Coordinates of C-alpha atoms and ligand atoms in Angstrom, one line a residue:
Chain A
X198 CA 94.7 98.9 143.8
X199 CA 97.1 96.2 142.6
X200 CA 97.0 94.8 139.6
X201 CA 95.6 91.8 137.7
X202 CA 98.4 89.5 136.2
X203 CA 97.7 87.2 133.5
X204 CA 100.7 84.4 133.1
X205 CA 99.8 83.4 129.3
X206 CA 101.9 82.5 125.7
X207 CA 101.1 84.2 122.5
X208 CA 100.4 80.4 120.9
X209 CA 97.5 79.7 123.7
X210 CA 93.6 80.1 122.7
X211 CA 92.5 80.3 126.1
X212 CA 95.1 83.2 127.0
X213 CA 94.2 85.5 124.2
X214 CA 90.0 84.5 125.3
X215 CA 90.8 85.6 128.4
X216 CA 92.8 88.7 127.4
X217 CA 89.9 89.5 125.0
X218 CA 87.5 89.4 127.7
X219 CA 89.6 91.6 130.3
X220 CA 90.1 94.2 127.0
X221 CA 86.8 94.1 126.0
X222 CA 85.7 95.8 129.6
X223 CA 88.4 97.8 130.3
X224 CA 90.4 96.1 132.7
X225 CA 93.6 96.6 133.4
X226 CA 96.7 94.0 133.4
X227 CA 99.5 92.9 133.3
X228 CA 100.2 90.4 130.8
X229 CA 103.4 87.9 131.3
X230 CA 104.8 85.6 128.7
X231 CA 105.8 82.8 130.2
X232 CA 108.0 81.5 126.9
X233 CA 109.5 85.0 127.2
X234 CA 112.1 84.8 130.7
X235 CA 112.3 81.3 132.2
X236 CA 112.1 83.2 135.6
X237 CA 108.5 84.2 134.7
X238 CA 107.5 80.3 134.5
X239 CA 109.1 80.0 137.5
X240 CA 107.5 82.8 139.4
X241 CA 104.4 81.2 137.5
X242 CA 104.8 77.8 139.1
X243 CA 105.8 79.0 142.6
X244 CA 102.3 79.9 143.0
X245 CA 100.6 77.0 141.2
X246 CA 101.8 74.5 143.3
X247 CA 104.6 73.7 140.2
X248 CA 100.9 73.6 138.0
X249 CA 101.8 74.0 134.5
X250 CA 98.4 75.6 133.2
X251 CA 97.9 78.9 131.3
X252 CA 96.3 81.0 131.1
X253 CA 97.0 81.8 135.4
X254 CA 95.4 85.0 136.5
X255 CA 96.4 86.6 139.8
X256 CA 93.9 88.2 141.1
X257 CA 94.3 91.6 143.5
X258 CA 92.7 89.8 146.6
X259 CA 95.7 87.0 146.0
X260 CA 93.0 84.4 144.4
X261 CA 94.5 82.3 141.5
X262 CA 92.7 81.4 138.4
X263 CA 93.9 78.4 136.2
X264 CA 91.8 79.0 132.7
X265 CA 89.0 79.8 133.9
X266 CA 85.5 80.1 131.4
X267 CA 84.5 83.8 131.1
X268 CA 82.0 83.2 133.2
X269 CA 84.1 82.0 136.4
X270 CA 86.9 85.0 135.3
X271 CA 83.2 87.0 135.4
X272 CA 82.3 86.0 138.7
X273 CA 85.7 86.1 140.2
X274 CA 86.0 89.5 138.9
X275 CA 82.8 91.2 140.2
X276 CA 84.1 93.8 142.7
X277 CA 84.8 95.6 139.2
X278 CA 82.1 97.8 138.6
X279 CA 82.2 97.2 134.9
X280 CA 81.5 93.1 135.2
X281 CA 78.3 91.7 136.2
X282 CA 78.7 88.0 137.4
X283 CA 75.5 85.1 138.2
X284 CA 75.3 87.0 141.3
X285 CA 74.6 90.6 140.5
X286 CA 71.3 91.4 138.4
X287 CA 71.4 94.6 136.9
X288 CA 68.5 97.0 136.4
X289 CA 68.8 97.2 132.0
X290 CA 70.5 95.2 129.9
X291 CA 69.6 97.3 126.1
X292 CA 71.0 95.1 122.9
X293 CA 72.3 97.2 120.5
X294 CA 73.8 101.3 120.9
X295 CA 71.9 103.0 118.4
X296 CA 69.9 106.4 118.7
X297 CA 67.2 104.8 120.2
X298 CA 69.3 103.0 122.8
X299 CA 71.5 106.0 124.0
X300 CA 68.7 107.6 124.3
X301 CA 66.8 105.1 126.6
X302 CA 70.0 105.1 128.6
X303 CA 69.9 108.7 128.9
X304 CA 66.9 108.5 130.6
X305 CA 67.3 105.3 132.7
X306 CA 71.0 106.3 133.7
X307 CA 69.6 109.9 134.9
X308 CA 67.6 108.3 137.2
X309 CA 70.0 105.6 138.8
X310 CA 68.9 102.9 137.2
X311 CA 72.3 100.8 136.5
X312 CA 72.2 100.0 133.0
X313 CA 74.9 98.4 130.6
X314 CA 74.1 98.5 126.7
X315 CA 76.1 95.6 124.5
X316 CA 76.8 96.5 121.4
X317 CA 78.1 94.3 118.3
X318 CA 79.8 97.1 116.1
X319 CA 79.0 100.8 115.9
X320 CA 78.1 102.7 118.6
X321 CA 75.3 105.1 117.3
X322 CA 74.4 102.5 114.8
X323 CA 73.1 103.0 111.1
X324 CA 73.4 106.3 112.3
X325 CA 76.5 106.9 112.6
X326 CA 77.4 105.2 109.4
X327 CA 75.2 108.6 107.7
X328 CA 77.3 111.2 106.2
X329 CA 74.8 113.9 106.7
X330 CA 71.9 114.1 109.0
X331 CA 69.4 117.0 107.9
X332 CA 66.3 116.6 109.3
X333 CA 67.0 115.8 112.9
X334 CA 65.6 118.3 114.6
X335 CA 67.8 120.8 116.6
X336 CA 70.6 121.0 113.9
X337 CA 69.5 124.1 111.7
X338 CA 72.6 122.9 109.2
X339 CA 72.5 119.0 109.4
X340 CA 75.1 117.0 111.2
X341 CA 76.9 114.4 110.3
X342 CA 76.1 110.6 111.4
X343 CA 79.2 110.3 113.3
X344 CA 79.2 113.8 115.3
X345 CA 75.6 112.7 116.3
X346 CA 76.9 109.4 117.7
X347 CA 79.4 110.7 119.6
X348 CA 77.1 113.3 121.3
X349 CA 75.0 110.7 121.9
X350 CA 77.2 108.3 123.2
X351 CA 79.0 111.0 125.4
X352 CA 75.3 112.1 127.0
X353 CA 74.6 108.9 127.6
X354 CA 78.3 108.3 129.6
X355 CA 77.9 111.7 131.7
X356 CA 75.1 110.2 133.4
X357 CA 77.3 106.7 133.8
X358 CA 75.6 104.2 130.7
X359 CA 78.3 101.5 130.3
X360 CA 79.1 100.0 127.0
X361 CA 80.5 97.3 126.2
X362 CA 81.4 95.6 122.9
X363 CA 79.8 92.4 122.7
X364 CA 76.9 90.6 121.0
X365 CA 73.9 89.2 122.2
X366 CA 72.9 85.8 121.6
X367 CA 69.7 84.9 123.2
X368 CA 67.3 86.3 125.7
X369 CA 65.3 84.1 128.3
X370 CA 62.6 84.4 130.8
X371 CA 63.9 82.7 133.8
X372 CA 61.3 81.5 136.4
X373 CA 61.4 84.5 138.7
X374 CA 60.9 86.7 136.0
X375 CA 64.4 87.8 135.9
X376 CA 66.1 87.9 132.3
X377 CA 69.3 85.7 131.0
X378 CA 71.5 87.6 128.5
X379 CA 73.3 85.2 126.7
X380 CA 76.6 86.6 125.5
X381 CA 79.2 86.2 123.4
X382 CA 80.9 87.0 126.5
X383 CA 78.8 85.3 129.1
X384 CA 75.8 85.1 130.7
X385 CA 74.2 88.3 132.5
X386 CA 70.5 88.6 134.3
X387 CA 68.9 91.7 134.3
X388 CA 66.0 92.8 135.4
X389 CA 64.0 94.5 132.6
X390 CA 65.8 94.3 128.5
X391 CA 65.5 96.8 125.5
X392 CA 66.1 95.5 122.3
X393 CA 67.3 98.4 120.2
X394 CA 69.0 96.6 117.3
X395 CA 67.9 98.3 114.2
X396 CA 68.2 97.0 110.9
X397 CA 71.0 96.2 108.1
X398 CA 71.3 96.1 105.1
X399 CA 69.7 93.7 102.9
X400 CA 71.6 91.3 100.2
X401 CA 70.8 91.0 96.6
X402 CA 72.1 86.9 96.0
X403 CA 73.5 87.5 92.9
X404 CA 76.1 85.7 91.3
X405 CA 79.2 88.4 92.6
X406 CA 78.1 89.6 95.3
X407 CA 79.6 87.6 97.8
X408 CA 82.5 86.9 95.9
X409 CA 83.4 90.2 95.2
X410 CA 83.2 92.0 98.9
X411 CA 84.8 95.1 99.5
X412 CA 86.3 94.3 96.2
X413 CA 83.9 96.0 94.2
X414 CA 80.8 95.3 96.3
X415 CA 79.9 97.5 99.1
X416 CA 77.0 98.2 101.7
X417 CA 78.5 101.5 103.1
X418 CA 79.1 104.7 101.1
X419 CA 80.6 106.7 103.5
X420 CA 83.2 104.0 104.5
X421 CA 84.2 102.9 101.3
X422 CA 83.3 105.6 98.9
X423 CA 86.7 107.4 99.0
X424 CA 88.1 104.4 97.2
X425 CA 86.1 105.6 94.0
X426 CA 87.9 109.2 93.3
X427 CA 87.4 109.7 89.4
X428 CA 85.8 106.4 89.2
X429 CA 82.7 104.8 87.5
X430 CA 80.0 103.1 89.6
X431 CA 76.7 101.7 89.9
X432 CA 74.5 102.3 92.7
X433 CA 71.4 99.5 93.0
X434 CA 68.2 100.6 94.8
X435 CA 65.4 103.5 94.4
X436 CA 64.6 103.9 98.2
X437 CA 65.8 106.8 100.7
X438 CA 68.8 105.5 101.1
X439 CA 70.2 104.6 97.9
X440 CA 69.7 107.9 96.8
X441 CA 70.9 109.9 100.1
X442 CA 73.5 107.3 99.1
X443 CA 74.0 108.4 95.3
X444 CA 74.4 111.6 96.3
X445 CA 77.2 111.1 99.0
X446 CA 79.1 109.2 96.6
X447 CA 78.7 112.3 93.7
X448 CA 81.7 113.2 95.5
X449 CA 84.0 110.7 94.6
X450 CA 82.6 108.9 91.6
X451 CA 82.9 110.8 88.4
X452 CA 79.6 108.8 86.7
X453 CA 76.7 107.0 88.8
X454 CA 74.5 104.4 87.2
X455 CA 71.5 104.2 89.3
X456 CA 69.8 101.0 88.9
X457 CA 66.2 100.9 90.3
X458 CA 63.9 97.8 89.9
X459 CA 60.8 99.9 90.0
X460 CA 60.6 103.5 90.1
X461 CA 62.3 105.9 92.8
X462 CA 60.3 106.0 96.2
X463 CA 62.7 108.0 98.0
X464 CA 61.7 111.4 99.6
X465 CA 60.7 114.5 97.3
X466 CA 63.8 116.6 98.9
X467 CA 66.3 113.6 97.9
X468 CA 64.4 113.5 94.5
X469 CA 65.0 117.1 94.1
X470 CA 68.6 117.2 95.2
X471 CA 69.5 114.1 93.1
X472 CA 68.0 116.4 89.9
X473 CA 70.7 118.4 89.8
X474 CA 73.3 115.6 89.6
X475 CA 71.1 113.8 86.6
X476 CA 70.9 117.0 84.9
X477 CA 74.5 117.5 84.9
X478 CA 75.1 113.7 83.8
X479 CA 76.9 112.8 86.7
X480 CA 73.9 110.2 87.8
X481 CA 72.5 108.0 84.7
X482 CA 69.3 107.0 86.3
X483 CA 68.4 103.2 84.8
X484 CA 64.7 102.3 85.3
X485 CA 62.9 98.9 85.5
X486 CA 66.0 97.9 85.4
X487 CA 67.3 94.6 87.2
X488 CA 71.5 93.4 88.1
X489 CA 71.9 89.9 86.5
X490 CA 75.5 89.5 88.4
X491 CA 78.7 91.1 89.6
X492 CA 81.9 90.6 87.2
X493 CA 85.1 91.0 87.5
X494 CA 89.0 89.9 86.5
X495 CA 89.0 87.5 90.0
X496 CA 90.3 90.3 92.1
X497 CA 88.4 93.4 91.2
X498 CA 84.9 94.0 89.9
X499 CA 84.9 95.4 86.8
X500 CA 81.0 95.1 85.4
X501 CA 78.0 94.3 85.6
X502 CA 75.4 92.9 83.6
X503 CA 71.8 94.3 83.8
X504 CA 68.0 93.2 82.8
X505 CA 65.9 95.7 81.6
X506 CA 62.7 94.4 79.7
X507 CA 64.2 91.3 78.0
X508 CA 67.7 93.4 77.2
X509 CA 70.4 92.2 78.6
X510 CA 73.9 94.7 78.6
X511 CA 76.9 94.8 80.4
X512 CA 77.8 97.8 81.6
X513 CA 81.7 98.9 82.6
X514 CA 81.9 99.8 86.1
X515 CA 84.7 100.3 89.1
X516 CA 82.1 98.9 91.8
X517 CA 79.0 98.6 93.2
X518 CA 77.0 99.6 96.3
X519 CA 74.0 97.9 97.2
X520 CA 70.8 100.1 99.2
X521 CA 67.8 97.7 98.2
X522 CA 66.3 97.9 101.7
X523 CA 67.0 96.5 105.7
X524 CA 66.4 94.1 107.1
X525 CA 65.7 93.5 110.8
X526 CA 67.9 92.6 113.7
X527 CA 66.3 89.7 114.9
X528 CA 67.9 86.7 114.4
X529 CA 69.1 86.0 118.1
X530 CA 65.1 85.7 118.7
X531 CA 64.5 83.3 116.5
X532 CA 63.6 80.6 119.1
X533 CA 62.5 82.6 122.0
X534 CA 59.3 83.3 123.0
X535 CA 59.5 87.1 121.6
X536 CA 56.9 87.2 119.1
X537 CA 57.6 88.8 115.8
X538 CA 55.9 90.3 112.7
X539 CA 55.8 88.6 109.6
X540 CA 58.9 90.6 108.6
X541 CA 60.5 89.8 111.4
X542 CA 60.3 92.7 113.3
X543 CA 59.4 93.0 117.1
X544 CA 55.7 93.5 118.1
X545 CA 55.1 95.2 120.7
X546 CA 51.7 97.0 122.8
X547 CA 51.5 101.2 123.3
X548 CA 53.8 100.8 125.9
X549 CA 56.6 99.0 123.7
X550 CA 56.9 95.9 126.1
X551 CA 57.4 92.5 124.1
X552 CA 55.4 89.2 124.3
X553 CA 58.1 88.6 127.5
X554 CA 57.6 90.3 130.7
X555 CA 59.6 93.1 131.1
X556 CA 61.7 93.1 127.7
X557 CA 60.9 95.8 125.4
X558 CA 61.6 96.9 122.0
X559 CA 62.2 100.9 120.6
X560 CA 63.6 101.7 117.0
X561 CA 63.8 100.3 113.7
X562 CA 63.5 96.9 115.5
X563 CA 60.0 97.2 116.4
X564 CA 57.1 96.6 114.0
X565 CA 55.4 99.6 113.1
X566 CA 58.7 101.7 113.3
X567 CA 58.7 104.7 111.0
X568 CA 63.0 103.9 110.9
X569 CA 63.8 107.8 111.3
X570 CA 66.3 108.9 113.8
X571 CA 63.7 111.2 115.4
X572 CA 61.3 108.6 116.2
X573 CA 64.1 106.0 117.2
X574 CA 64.9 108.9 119.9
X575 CA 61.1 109.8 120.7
X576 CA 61.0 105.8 121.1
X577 CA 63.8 105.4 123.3
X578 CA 62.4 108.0 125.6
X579 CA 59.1 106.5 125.7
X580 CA 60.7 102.7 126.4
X581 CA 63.2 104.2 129.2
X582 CA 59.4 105.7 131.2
X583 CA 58.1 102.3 130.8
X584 CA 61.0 100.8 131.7
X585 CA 61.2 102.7 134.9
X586 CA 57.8 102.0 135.6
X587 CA 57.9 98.3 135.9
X588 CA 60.9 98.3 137.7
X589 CA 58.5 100.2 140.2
X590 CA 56.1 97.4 139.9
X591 CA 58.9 94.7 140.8
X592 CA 59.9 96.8 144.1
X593 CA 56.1 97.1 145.2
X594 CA 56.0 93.0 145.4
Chain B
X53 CA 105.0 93.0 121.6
X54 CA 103.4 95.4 118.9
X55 CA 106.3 97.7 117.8
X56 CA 104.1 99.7 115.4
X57 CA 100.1 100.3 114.8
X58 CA 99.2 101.9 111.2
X59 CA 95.1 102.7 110.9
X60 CA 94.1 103.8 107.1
X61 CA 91.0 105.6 107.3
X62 CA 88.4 108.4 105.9
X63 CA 87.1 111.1 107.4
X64 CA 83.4 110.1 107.6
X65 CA 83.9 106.5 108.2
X66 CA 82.2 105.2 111.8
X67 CA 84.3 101.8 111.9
X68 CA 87.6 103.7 111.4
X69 CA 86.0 105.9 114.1
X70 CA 86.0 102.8 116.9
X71 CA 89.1 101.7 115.7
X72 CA 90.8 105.0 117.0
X73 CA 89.0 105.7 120.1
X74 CA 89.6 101.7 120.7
X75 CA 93.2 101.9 120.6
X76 CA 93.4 105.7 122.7
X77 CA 91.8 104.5 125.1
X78 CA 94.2 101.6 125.6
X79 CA 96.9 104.2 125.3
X80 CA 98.6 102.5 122.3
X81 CA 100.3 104.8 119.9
X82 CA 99.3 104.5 116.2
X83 CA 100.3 106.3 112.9
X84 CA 97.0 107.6 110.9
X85 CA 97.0 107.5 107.0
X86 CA 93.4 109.4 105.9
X87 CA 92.8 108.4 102.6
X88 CA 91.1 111.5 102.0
X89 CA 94.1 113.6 102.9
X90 CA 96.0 111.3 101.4
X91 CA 94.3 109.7 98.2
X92 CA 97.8 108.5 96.9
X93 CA 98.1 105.7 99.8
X94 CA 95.0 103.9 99.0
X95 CA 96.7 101.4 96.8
X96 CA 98.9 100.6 99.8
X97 CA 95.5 100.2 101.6
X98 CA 94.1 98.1 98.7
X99 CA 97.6 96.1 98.7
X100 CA 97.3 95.3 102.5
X101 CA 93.8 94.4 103.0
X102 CA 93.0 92.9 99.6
X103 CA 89.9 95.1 99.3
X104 CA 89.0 98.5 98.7
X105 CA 87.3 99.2 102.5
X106 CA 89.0 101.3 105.2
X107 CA 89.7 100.6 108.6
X108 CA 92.8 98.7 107.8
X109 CA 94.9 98.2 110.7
X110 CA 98.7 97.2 110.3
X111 CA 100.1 96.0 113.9
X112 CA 103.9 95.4 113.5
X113 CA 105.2 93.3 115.5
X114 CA 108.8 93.5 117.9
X115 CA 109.9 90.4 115.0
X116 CA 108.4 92.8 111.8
X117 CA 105.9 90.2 111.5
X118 CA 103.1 91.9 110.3
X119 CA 99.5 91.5 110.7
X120 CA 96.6 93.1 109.3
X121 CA 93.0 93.7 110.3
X122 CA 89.9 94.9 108.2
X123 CA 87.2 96.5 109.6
X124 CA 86.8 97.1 113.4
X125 CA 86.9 93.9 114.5
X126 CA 88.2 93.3 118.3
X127 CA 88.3 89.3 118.0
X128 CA 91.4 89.4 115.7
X129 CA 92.4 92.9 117.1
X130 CA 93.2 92.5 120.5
X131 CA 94.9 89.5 120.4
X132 CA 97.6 91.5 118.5
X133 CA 98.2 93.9 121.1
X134 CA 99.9 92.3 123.8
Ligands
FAD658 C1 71.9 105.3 104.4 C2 71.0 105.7 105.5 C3 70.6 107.1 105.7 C4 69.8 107.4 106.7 N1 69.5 108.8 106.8 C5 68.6 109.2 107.8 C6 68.4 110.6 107.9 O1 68.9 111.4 107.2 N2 67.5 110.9 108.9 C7 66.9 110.0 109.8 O2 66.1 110.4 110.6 N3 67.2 108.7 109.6 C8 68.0 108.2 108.7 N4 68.3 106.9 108.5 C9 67.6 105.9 109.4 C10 68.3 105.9 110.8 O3 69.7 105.6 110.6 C11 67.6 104.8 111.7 O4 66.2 105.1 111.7 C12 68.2 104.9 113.1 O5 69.6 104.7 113.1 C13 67.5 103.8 113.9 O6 68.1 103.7 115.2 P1 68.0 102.4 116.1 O7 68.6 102.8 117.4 O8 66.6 101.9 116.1 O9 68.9 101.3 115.4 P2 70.3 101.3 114.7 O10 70.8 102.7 114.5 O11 70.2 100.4 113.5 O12 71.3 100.6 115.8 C14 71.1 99.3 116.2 C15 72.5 98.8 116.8 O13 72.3 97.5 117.3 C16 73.4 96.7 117.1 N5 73.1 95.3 117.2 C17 72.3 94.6 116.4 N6 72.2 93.3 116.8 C18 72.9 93.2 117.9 C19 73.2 92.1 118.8 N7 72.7 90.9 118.6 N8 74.0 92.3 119.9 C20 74.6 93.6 120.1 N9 74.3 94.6 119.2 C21 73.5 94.5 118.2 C22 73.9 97.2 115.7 O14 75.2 96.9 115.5 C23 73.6 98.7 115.7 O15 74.7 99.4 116.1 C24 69.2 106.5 107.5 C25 69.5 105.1 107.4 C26 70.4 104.7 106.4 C27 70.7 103.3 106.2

């Protein structure tokens, strides 16, 4: 096949769009800078008709594009199996490429049912963000967050799942039942959605916190712990995490100061496990026990000050990694007709379809999750039978 | 034109993860500092990204302009790879 050619200039917006979106699914070019060799301009405006606009795409069926939207580039583009365009509606659209999504498109993919999953960051998710898996079942000795992602991931590819990186905007019903994507990179319709987005992590809005990101503040242990060899840190929350958490980071951090608001909820094994490192006074566990703010010299944190009771104390620390709970994916809903919990999280029936025809939801997204990796799977595999199902039901109209 | 790609990264880190299999799949060639092979190097890390987070990708330029990227981010990424 011949080959795309982009005429562009590294100063022009609209080039490196374009470029972005030609990167972002795979698709080969060449890229020309015009500012580079006069005789590329030229070459350029021969086949303009002497029009001076970039970015100018040549396409391999000899059709010329003068900056054209995503969306025209989209639809100009859609002999390439990887694009959809306004014309093409494809079977499953899943937002978001955690467990519960590969999962689904293990299933969905297995079956020839052409689905693309859009993802905004990870693929595998909060999972593959999780140093050490243990009780996902199949593993006898654990496995490590990113090891399961990549099997997943890999599964899910054999059986032809595309992915592509890009985040979802908005989801609508349109009239004949089929459903709009809106992208960051465009419009797509599909015929049945899975929301799969999970959760993050929640913030604490103290005075610090903001300012001091990734300079002392810190949501993810295993990709910024390394930073803390022989240091001195505070971990806030009491919950499964923070002390799964506490426990990765006992291999960096020479002290741990565990501050929990309440009392620890996490698991009894994570209790247990975390005993060993209290006992050898490697974690100082701080109860009732509130952060005030996040200080520091301007360009590192250095302390903190606490609340417990009515005491107030500042306590010397390298950094500080918040776990205080997650908070749904959801906020791309928040004016469609999707209805959600009180928390924000997707409701859905037994068969996890959404208040919109033919959208569902599986994972830590949906209301009434129990936020395990096991279930998020068990989830996915239950959303890709229903899924299959009423894209039966459309055929039989 | 990118003369040279640098990726500082940990072992257990996802983003750094999709930072590498980003750029092998696109073929382009890049030098790997692990932090945790290589604790020594994080201050050069710290020093380029201003933070204490890994990925940090240096994309040196044809000029020796330099640029720097934190976290995987493709909107500020790609558009240094021409
Ligand atoms: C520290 C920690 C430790 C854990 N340990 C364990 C454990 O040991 N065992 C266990 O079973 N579970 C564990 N869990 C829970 C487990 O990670 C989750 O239950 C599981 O990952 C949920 O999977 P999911 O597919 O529902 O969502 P997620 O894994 O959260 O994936 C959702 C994906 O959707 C993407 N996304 C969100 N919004 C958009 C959008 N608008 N457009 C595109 N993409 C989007 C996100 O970037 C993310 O990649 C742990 C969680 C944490 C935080």
């Amino acid at each position: 096949m011949k080959n795309i050619i982009v005429y562009g200039a590294d100063w022009c917006p609209d080039c490196h769009r374009s470029r972005k979106f030609l990167d972002e699914k795979n698709i080969q070019y060449i890229y020309l800078d015009i500012d580079s060799d006069k005789s590329i301009k030229s070459e350029m405006l021969s086949l303009t008709d002497n029009k001076n606009i970039i970015p100018t795409i040549v396409l391999p069926n000899g059709q010329i594009l003068q900056e054209p939207s995503n969306q025209v580039l989209a639809k100009a583009l859609n002999d390439f199996k990887s694009v959809s365009s306004d014309n093409e509606v494809i079977d499953l659209v899943i937002v978001g490429a955690g467990p519960a999504s590969l999962t689904t498109a293990i299933y969905t993919t297995r079956e020839n049912i052409k689905t693309i999953i859009f993802e905004k960051a990870v693929i595998g998710g909060l999972a593959a963000v999780t140093d050490l898996i243990d009780n996902y079942p199949g593993f006898e000795d654990g496995i490590s967050g990113l090891d399961l992602a990549d099997k997943l991931e890999k599964q899910a590819k054999r059986f032809g799942t595309q992915i592509e990186f890009n985040t979802v905007k908005k989801i609508e019903l349109l009239p004949n039942n089929d459903k709009k994507i809106h992208t960051e990179n465009g419009d797509y319709v599909a015929r049945a959605v899975l929301i799969a987005t999970g959760t993050d992590y929640k913030k604490i809005n103290v005075p610090g916190e903001k300012e001091y990101l990734s300079r002392g503040v810190h949501y993810c242990a295993t990709c910024d712990g390394a930073f803390y060899k022989d240091k001195e840190i505070a971990v806030i929350g009491g919950g499964n995490s923070a002390i799964q958490e506490t426990i990765f980071l006992t291999k960096f951090a020479t002290k741990i100061h565990l501050l929990v608001r309440s009392s620890i909820k996490a698991s009894e094994v994570l209790q247990k496990k975390l005993q060993s490192f209290i006992d050898s006074g490697q974690v100082i566990v701080h109860l009732q026990t509130n952060i005030v703010s996040i200080l520091g010299d301007n360009q590192l944190v250095n302390r903190i000050l606490i609340k417990q009771g009515d005491i107030k104390q500042e306590l010397a620390i390298d950094g500080v990694f918040i776990f205080v709970g997650l908070k749904p994916n959801s906020e791309f809903l928040n004016n469609s007709s999707i209805e959600l919990d009180q928390l924000k999280f997707i409701k859905t029936n037994n068969n996890l379809l959404t208040s919109m025809n033919g959208v569902f939801a599986a994972g830590d997204i949906r209301s009434g999750s129990t936020m395990q990796i096991a279930s998020a799977v068990g989830e996915g595999a239950t959303a890709a039978l229903h899924i299959r199902q009423y894209l039966e039901s459309l055929k039989s109209y | 034109m990118v003369k040279n790609i640098t990726v500082f990264t940990t072992n257990q880190c996802a983003y750094c993860h999709m930072v590498k299999k980003y750029l092998d799949n696109k073929n382009l060639k890049y030098d790997e500092v692990n932090l945790d092979n290589e604790p020594n190097r994080r201050q050069e890390a710290i020093s380029l990204s201003g933070g204490m987070t890994v990925p940090v990708t240096l994309v040196t330029q044809h000029d020796d302009s330099r640029h720097v990227v934190v976290g995987f981010n493709l909107s500020s990424l790609v558009p240094l790879l021409s």
